[in-house]
Amino acid sequence: MAHRALALKYRPQVFSDLIGQDHVSVVLSRALEAGRIAHAYLFTGARGVGKTTSARILAKSLNCERRRSGEVKGADPCNACTSCTEITSGVSLDVAEIDGASNRGIAEVQALREKVRFSPTGGSYRVVIIDEVHQLSADAFAALLKTLEEPPPHLVFVFATTDPQKLPDTIRSRCQRFDFARVPLRKVADRLLAIAQREAADPEGVRFKLSEAAALLLAHKSEGSVRDAVSALDQVVSAGESEVSEELVRRVLGLADREAFFALAGTILARDPAGALAALHRASEKGLDARDLAEGLAEHIRHVLVLKVDPGAGDLVALAAEDLVRLKAQGEGWSESDLLRLLRLASEAPWAMRDSPQPLVHLEAAVLQMATLEPGETLAELLSRIEALERRLGPGGGAPPGGGRTAAAGAGAREGVARPVPVRGAAPAPGAAGRPPAAGAAPSGGATMSAAPAVAAARAGLAEAGVERDEAVDRQWRGALARVNGTKRMLGAFLEECQFLGLAGESLVLGMDDLHRAVVEESENRAILAAEVRQAFGRSLTLRCVPAGPGAPRRPAAEDVRPLVDQAIAWFQGDVIEGAARRAERTGE
């Protein structure tokens, strides 16, 4: 007996045999059982997901003799009567299956219109199946429109297409549309395993043993297309080996060995740049293409990230159980955000390799960058560390035991904080230039000397305005400051670093630099300060900010927190510059 392709031999013949399309098969089955037959159906979806197969099953169900006589219940055809066997073999006069690509002209559609006017010869309906209907010409669609508007009662159209947007709205609006989804990988693999069992039970079938890992690999290669997966299985079985393993599938289909990606990703996740470079070249020496290596590495990192986010998401990773365990082990010690950064680097590498004469060089750079990636910190972690430093310093803002500046620097060292390398072209860190000097400190730069006239002018203006300050006023200000600390600790920390100069009429005068002024005069912070000052002083006072003088107090907390802020700013600026460079490289600007 001549060989028959597995994709044809095991093509579904009833609705219940379709996989991954329950939303379609259930609705069609109930409509057939209720006798609610539409005159036109539109089946859309990717290749190999069951559009044309469902159209044939629908045609058989409409014309099945045993269903019409009531001998067979339900919506599935019997596949045994004359009408079913003729439709299955493609010789039925009541079912016309044409290709939209080769019958796209107006002449073919006009001939079809003339033929479908006549009643069916043996069944109840004439069914016209047009595959890839979007390839019909505009004139052909116009000629078909009249028949769709007023179809004969015995006529049913079934349109199948992979690109429904190319159909005119006048055609789409007259059809019942069913969108076929890509079949999940696990269901495709189960289908392949079932075909292997059915072949083993068939006396004329090919006996082979299909491993789960090989079935999952074939399913992944098919990208949700059952027909592609079965065709690939047929190709592998043609190699003549009784054991269809993952290694055989990779050898026959020319796929990269998964162990190469486990080795490469393992060295990257171990932060071993030398080992990562060696693993990359070992894989390249096996004949693997650099672009395939880049795509496979991105997919491997994606698997690690998915299992890190959800350890039970095995359905999203088309691998065997033992490989899932290895992937989870590789993700230990890495945070989701760092794995996401690795995935971004790996997925961007193929863009640079696409038009390069030396793609391996770009992949080497990406691998080394991934292997040397430093652990990142989120903004929430940085803020929690800042709050921990403030709690250690106490609500009064005093220095910890052991001396101000030295103790604060030691605390920063214990936290593992280091000042970042300045980013080229970046703005200086806030407060680096405008921070007031300590009491008694000598001027150390032109900025300090240039600020002296402004400070002097402000002092003269305050003296003329009659600024008042005594012990009672200081006590009221300390009360207002305590209330602000209870409401918003960060605002209180900035206010504690300002100079309280006193009251000038109905104004509260504070000395501060530009950084502190920008924070204090932010709308939300100004509203909080005004409310707490009104409670402490018993009346509303307007805020007046003047340049700080040489006697401005300094808190060790500012020196302790500054490295964290500088580091966060440098990271942000570095990410912005790096992202702009990548976008410019991709677009060729």
XYZ file of C-alpha atoms in Angstrom:
589
model
C 0.000 0.000 0.000
C 1.313 3.472 -0.907
C 2.497 5.653 1.946
C 0.001 8.233 3.160
C 1.180 11.345 4.948
C 0.393 11.423 8.653
C -1.197 14.884 8.296
C -3.772 13.422 5.874
C -4.169 10.074 7.593
C -4.991 11.591 10.981
C -6.922 14.643 9.835
C -9.920 15.203 12.158
C -13.204 13.900 10.722
C -15.597 14.979 13.515
C -15.912 18.096 15.645
C -14.867 16.247 18.786
C -11.517 15.402 17.178
C -10.523 19.065 16.798
C -8.037 20.272 19.432
C -7.665 23.752 20.815
C -10.799 25.102 19.089
C -13.553 24.305 21.590
C -15.051 27.769 21.212
C -15.670 26.983 17.530
C -16.664 23.312 17.639
C -19.137 23.771 20.504
C -20.975 26.675 18.837
C -21.156 24.934 15.453
C -22.334 21.675 17.038
C -25.160 23.353 18.950
C -26.191 25.354 15.885
C -26.395 22.142 13.816
C -28.404 20.400 16.506
C -30.844 23.341 16.669
C -31.052 23.674 12.875
C -29.760 27.276 12.940
C -27.736 27.201 9.739
C -26.197 30.456 8.510
C -25.789 31.114 4.806
C -22.135 32.236 5.187
C -19.331 31.467 7.642
C -15.916 33.110 7.921
C -13.147 31.024 9.500
C -10.015 33.028 10.342
C -6.743 32.095 11.991
C -3.133 31.076 11.451
C -2.064 28.214 9.219
C -2.695 24.646 10.284
C -5.187 25.311 13.098
C -8.213 23.577 11.527
C -10.063 26.125 9.363
C -10.474 24.027 6.200
C -10.875 20.837 8.236
C -13.755 22.407 10.185
C -15.333 23.545 6.907
C -15.285 19.972 5.585
C -16.723 18.569 8.812
C -19.493 21.194 8.629
C -20.249 20.229 5.029
C -20.449 16.537 5.955
C -22.728 17.255 8.924
C -25.099 19.314 6.745
C -25.430 16.526 4.150
C -25.023 13.387 6.305
C -27.804 10.950 5.340
C -27.915 9.229 8.713
C -28.208 12.559 10.530
C -31.123 13.582 8.301
C -32.924 10.323 8.984
C -32.402 10.627 12.732
C -30.314 7.482 12.905
C -27.315 9.469 14.200
C -27.817 11.961 17.017
C -25.695 15.014 17.645
C -23.781 17.248 15.272
C -20.924 14.954 14.181
C -21.257 13.256 10.777
C -21.355 9.465 10.577
C -18.449 9.279 8.076
C -20.002 6.069 6.755
C -22.875 7.080 4.460
C -22.446 7.816 0.770
C -22.522 11.588 1.205
C -19.872 11.547 3.965
C -17.515 9.254 2.063
C -17.833 11.325 -1.119
C -17.088 14.568 0.714
C -14.148 12.974 2.526
C -12.672 11.743 -0.756
C -13.387 15.082 -2.487
C -15.716 13.805 -5.237
C -19.050 15.121 -3.981
C -21.054 17.205 -6.448
C -22.706 19.134 -3.609
C -19.477 20.438 -2.082
C -17.204 22.721 -4.095
C -13.806 23.491 -2.581
C -11.851 26.092 -4.513
C -8.672 28.057 -3.970
C -9.022 31.828 -3.793
C -5.528 32.364 -5.185
C -6.127 30.473 -8.466
C -9.804 31.449 -8.866
C -9.580 35.101 -7.984
C -11.050 36.667 -11.107
C -14.569 37.867 -11.814
C -15.096 35.189 -14.483
C -14.556 32.338 -12.007
C -16.960 33.894 -9.483
C -19.624 34.402 -12.156
C -19.303 30.742 -13.179
C -19.616 29.746 -9.513
C -22.775 31.833 -9.153
C -24.389 30.028 -12.066
C -23.521 26.608 -10.684
C -24.801 27.168 -7.126
C -28.250 28.245 -8.302
C -29.235 24.628 -8.824
C -30.487 22.406 -6.007
C -28.141 19.798 -4.498
C -28.046 16.389 -6.169
C -27.944 14.113 -3.145
C -27.657 16.116 0.061
C -29.624 18.939 1.645
C -27.172 21.780 0.958
C -24.711 22.976 -1.597
C -21.586 24.000 0.305
C -18.953 26.261 -1.278
C -15.605 26.333 0.543
C -13.256 29.105 -0.623
C -9.797 28.777 0.892
C -7.624 31.907 1.233
C -10.611 33.997 0.222
C -8.742 37.258 0.871
C -6.872 36.725 -2.425
C -9.998 37.312 -4.520
C -9.924 40.494 -6.547
C -12.113 43.500 -5.797
C -14.286 42.749 -8.854
C -14.695 39.147 -7.726
C -15.868 40.282 -4.292
C -18.323 42.665 -5.949
C -19.705 39.830 -8.075
C -19.995 37.595 -5.013
C -21.792 40.203 -2.937
C -25.187 39.840 -4.649
C -25.272 36.097 -3.974
C -24.371 36.704 -0.324
C -27.167 39.284 0.030
C -29.909 37.005 -1.322
C -28.611 33.421 -1.243
C -30.722 30.426 -2.259
C -32.014 28.490 0.764
C -29.891 25.461 -0.098
C -26.566 27.361 -0.357
C -23.929 27.719 2.382
C -20.639 29.582 1.912
C -17.610 28.831 4.089
C -14.720 31.295 3.708
C -11.316 30.440 5.184
C -8.531 33.016 5.423
C -5.362 33.851 7.314
C -5.792 37.597 6.713
C -9.400 38.656 7.381
C -8.559 42.374 7.272
C -8.178 42.185 3.496
C -11.825 41.223 3.067
C -14.239 44.065 2.296
C -16.483 45.105 5.156
C -19.520 44.276 3.019
C -18.386 40.637 2.896
C -17.370 40.350 6.548
C -20.626 41.845 7.794
C -22.675 39.128 6.040
C -20.793 36.214 7.599
C -20.721 34.532 10.964
C -17.073 34.904 11.964
C -15.125 32.307 13.951
C -11.540 33.090 14.989
C -9.365 29.983 15.294
C -6.639 30.299 17.931
C -3.155 28.866 17.830
C -3.186 25.501 19.563
C -1.367 25.417 22.944
C 1.971 23.629 22.819
C 0.995 20.975 25.336
C -2.089 20.041 23.336
C -0.037 19.789 20.139
C 2.450 17.525 21.926
C -0.371 15.351 23.275
C -1.734 15.076 19.739
C 1.633 13.864 18.450
C 1.887 11.288 21.232
C -1.649 10.072 20.400
C -0.709 9.727 16.711
C 2.317 7.628 17.703
C 0.071 5.317 19.713
C -2.458 5.017 16.872
C 0.318 4.235 14.395
C 1.615 1.503 16.675
C -1.881 -0.022 16.865
C -2.393 0.139 13.083
C -1.282 -3.096 11.335
C -0.166 -1.063 8.323
C 1.270 1.806 10.345
C 4.886 2.706 11.090
C 5.941 1.618 14.557
C 8.032 4.154 16.411
C 8.372 5.363 19.984
C 8.020 9.122 20.492
C 9.491 10.643 23.648
C 7.781 13.476 25.488
C 10.772 15.782 24.993
C 10.718 15.158 21.234
C 6.955 15.804 21.069
C 7.350 19.088 22.958
C 10.194 20.153 20.678
C 8.115 19.408 17.563
C 5.184 21.313 19.078
C 7.412 24.292 19.824
C 8.833 24.219 16.307
C 5.304 24.291 14.835
C 4.365 27.541 16.651
C 0.819 26.373 17.397
C 0.119 24.768 13.990
C -1.000 21.144 14.328
C -0.443 20.437 10.636
C 3.134 21.734 10.799
C 3.842 19.588 13.860
C 2.450 16.411 12.277
C 4.332 17.092 9.038
C 7.573 17.582 10.986
C 6.923 14.313 12.838
C 6.429 12.575 9.490
C 9.780 13.927 8.326
C 11.576 12.704 11.459
C 9.926 9.260 11.255
C 11.192 9.010 7.664
C 14.731 8.793 9.110
C 13.874 5.145 9.839
C 14.777 5.019 13.531
C 12.447 3.317 15.980
C 13.224 5.775 18.791
C 12.193 9.351 18.012
C 14.151 11.290 20.613
C 14.847 14.985 21.074
C 18.364 14.488 19.723
C 17.005 12.859 16.543
C 14.503 15.684 16.021
C 17.252 18.287 16.349
C 19.496 16.388 13.949
C 16.843 15.839 11.274
C 15.344 19.335 11.460
C 18.673 21.123 11.971
C 17.825 22.628 15.355
C 20.375 23.826 17.902
C 21.165 21.534 20.822
C 19.423 22.649 24.015
C 22.452 21.702 26.090
C 24.393 24.492 24.397
C 21.886 27.015 25.733
C 21.897 25.476 29.218
C 25.699 25.769 29.276
C 25.745 29.316 27.903
C 22.949 30.599 30.134
C 24.465 28.802 33.129
C 27.736 30.708 32.824
C 25.882 33.998 32.303
C 23.712 33.470 35.375
C 26.817 32.466 37.338
C 28.374 35.826 36.329
C 31.325 34.081 34.696
C 32.277 36.157 31.616
C 35.236 33.934 30.666
C 33.106 30.798 30.874
C 30.296 32.466 28.936
C 32.653 33.395 26.116
C 34.052 29.854 26.019
C 30.544 28.316 25.995
C 29.506 30.626 23.163
C 32.472 29.598 21.004
C 31.931 25.895 21.747
C 28.385 26.234 20.450
C 29.574 28.192 17.422
C 32.198 25.547 16.600
C 29.417 22.955 16.343
C 28.137 24.803 13.282
C 25.329 26.723 14.955
C 24.502 30.052 13.312
C 25.139 33.136 15.447
C 21.635 34.485 14.853
C 20.081 31.163 15.855
C 22.227 31.190 18.981
C 21.019 34.690 19.865
C 17.368 33.773 19.401
C 17.781 30.522 21.327
C 19.535 32.307 24.192
C 16.724 34.874 24.411
C 14.187 32.067 24.497
C 16.139 30.261 27.230
C 16.325 33.391 29.406
C 12.615 33.881 28.798
C 11.941 30.369 30.143
C 14.003 31.118 33.266
C 12.098 34.374 33.824
C 8.665 32.771 33.354
C 9.438 30.012 35.859
C 10.893 32.582 38.266
C 7.702 34.649 38.147
C 5.426 31.595 38.308
C 7.087 28.253 39.177
C 3.900 26.447 38.191
C 3.721 27.897 34.666
C 4.912 24.701 32.970
C 2.307 25.125 30.238
C 4.075 28.284 29.064
C 7.408 26.492 28.647
C 7.476 23.675 26.085
C 10.064 21.494 27.831
C 10.176 18.184 29.626
C 9.792 17.987 33.403
C 13.500 17.453 34.062
C 14.382 20.531 31.985
C 11.881 22.612 33.971
C 13.690 21.664 37.172
C 17.035 22.728 35.672
C 15.587 26.061 34.526
C 14.220 26.806 37.994
C 17.632 26.030 39.497
C 19.344 28.434 37.085
C 17.037 31.265 38.147
C 17.890 30.959 41.836
C 19.720 33.967 43.208
C 18.334 36.295 40.530
C 15.471 38.733 40.905
C 12.697 39.099 38.337
C 13.863 42.616 37.453
C 17.448 41.474 36.778
C 16.236 38.550 34.657
C 14.098 41.006 32.729
C 17.211 43.116 32.069
C 19.005 39.989 30.790
C 16.073 39.180 28.526
C 16.115 42.698 27.118
C 19.823 42.423 26.291
C 19.398 38.993 24.697
C 16.344 39.976 22.650
C 18.012 43.157 21.346
C 21.146 41.336 20.152
C 19.579 39.950 16.911
C 18.716 43.497 15.788
C 22.381 44.492 15.707
C 23.336 41.172 14.081
C 20.760 41.381 11.309
C 22.784 43.363 8.760
C 26.254 42.956 10.243
C 29.022 41.114 8.334
C 30.305 39.840 11.699
C 27.226 38.870 13.729
C 29.234 36.783 16.190
C 31.054 39.905 17.409
C 27.755 41.524 18.396
C 26.672 38.343 20.154
C 29.977 38.195 22.042
C 29.484 41.760 23.249
C 25.926 41.009 24.367
C 26.997 37.831 26.194
C 29.826 39.607 28.012
C 27.494 42.452 28.978
C 25.005 39.936 30.345
C 27.674 38.000 32.254
C 28.977 41.187 33.922
C 25.565 42.655 34.746
C 25.535 43.992 38.287
C 22.509 43.345 40.516
C 20.066 46.219 40.336
C 18.049 47.897 43.042
C 14.510 49.117 42.703
C 13.381 52.581 43.745
C 11.446 51.028 46.617
C 14.631 49.394 47.915
C 16.538 52.673 47.717
C 13.782 54.521 49.583
C 13.656 51.850 52.275
C 17.413 52.193 52.785
C 17.070 55.980 53.041
C 14.317 55.589 55.636
C 16.471 53.117 57.566
C 19.293 55.665 57.656
C 16.924 58.363 58.898
C 15.539 56.107 61.616
C 19.063 55.323 62.785
C 19.843 59.043 62.991
C 16.758 59.624 65.112
C 13.887 62.103 64.796
C 15.972 64.990 66.089
C 18.409 64.772 63.216
C 21.421 64.423 65.507
C 24.513 62.473 64.576
C 24.816 58.853 65.712
C 27.231 57.998 68.505
C 30.801 58.133 67.402
C 30.974 61.497 65.668
C 29.140 63.193 62.858
C 30.773 62.947 59.463
C 32.977 59.911 60.169
C 30.133 57.861 61.589
C 27.868 58.742 58.686
C 30.523 57.751 56.155
C 31.024 54.480 58.014
C 27.303 53.796 57.892
C 27.346 54.321 54.133
C 30.263 51.917 53.809
C 28.442 49.285 55.885
C 25.468 49.592 53.565
C 27.748 48.835 50.609
C 27.141 52.234 48.978
C 29.730 53.547 46.541
C 29.649 56.733 44.567
C 28.885 55.925 40.925
C 31.082 56.861 37.999
C 29.767 60.155 36.625
C 27.885 59.847 33.351
C 29.405 61.853 30.527
C 27.279 64.889 29.759
C 25.083 64.329 32.798
C 24.005 67.162 35.054
C 25.681 67.369 38.444
C 23.893 65.707 41.314
C 21.315 67.908 43.014
C 22.751 69.794 45.927
C 26.372 69.193 44.947
C 26.935 72.836 44.008
C 24.288 74.612 46.068
C 24.874 72.911 49.433
C 25.747 75.540 52.074
C 29.124 75.199 53.778
C 29.437 74.190 57.396
C 29.751 76.791 60.092
C 33.193 78.282 60.093
C 34.206 76.666 56.816
C 36.211 78.751 54.410
C 34.876 79.478 50.943
C 36.110 76.819 48.543
C 35.030 77.957 45.104
C 33.731 80.674 42.860
C 30.128 79.616 43.437
C 30.407 80.363 47.162
C 32.054 83.714 46.577
C 29.499 84.728 43.966
C 26.647 83.919 46.376
C 28.007 86.248 49.065
C 26.523 89.493 47.643
C 23.071 87.889 47.388
C 23.274 86.682 50.987
C 24.376 90.098 52.179
C 21.559 91.811 50.293
C 19.037 89.372 51.763
C 20.333 90.016 55.288
C 20.043 93.759 54.801
C 16.481 93.356 53.537
C 15.530 91.216 56.535
C 16.962 93.779 58.925
C 14.926 96.508 57.299
C 11.790 94.319 57.399
C 12.115 93.854 61.142
C 12.585 90.116 61.523
C 11.666 88.965 65.031
C 13.098 85.887 66.724
C 13.067 84.900 70.371
C 12.782 81.741 72.459
C 8.989 81.559 72.093
C 9.198 81.848 68.301
C 11.916 79.169 68.192
C 9.734 76.877 70.313
C 6.781 77.381 67.965
C 8.997 76.622 64.944
C 10.284 73.427 66.559
C 6.678 72.396 67.176
C 5.797 73.053 63.525
C 8.861 71.079 62.427
C 7.868 68.130 64.621
C 4.368 68.148 63.130
C 5.802 68.187 59.584
C 8.044 65.227 60.468
C 5.000 63.331 61.621
C 3.167 64.087 58.375
C 5.967 63.730 55.782
C 9.383 62.682 57.042
C 11.297 63.574 53.872
C 9.965 67.157 53.904
C 10.892 67.446 57.564
C 14.441 66.297 56.775
C 14.813 69.070 54.196
C 13.356 71.696 56.548
C 15.752 70.657 59.326
C 18.649 71.496 56.982
C 17.258 75.019 56.406
C 17.951 78.082 58.582
C 15.032 79.382 60.600
C 15.609 83.176 60.611
C 12.419 84.291 62.350
C 9.165 86.125 61.625
C 8.810 89.249 59.509
C 5.283 90.494 60.047
C 2.993 87.782 58.686
C 5.856 85.925 56.964
C 7.965 83.001 58.156
C 11.534 83.482 56.883
C 13.762 80.465 56.067
C 17.310 80.451 54.671
C 18.044 77.705 52.164
C 19.836 76.880 48.917
C 18.213 76.257 45.514
C 17.815 72.504 46.044
C 15.959 72.857 49.348
C 13.887 75.716 47.972
C 12.745 73.581 45.028
C 11.612 70.843 47.409
C 9.947 73.091 49.974
C 8.085 75.187 47.368
C 6.594 72.150 45.613
C 2.821 72.597 45.808
C 2.053 69.588 48.006
C 4.942 70.262 50.399
C 4.069 73.965 50.661
C 0.477 73.076 51.580
C 1.657 70.668 54.307
C 4.057 73.265 55.746
C 1.394 76.020 55.716
C -1.091 73.812 57.579
C 1.384 72.746 60.285
C 2.698 76.312 60.725
C -0.864 77.551 61.201
C -1.396 74.940 63.927
C 1.882 75.744 65.700
C 1.786 79.561 65.506
C -1.995 79.960 65.827
C -2.287 81.998 62.629
C -1.562 81.700 58.924
C 1.920 82.737 57.832
C 3.307 83.050 54.337
C 6.601 81.347 53.561
C 9.528 83.538 52.529
C 12.695 81.824 51.283
C 16.040 83.665 51.232
C 19.601 82.483 50.459
C 21.185 80.644 53.374
C 24.019 82.291 55.207
C 27.345 80.813 56.349
C 25.845 79.663 59.629
C 23.450 77.156 58.043
C 23.318 73.880 60.006
C 24.265 70.584 58.414
C 22.909 67.138 59.264
C 24.979 63.986 58.900
C 21.889 62.389 57.340
C 22.393 64.439 54.180
C 25.942 63.084 53.781
C 24.710 59.576 54.516
C 21.837 59.722 52.022
C 23.719 61.589 49.271
C 25.521 58.500 47.817
C 22.204 56.711 47.457
C 20.633 59.642 45.640
C 23.720 60.100 43.413
C 23.673 56.413 42.562
C 19.978 56.462 41.656
C 20.480 59.529 39.449
C 23.490 57.978 37.695
C 21.589 54.741 37.046
C 18.660 56.646 35.609
C 20.874 58.791 33.364
C 22.846 55.746 32.242
C 19.672 53.843 31.326
C 18.369 56.827 29.339
C 21.631 57.253 27.406
C 21.982 53.509 26.831
C 18.390 53.200 25.581
C 18.844 56.171 23.226
C 22.024 54.616 21.826
C 20.251 51.315 21.189
C 17.358 53.034 19.443
C 19.744 55.060 17.293
C 21.657 51.899 16.359
C 18.454 50.072 15.393
C 17.096 52.926 13.298
C 20.470 53.770 11.752
C 20.387 57.364 12.949
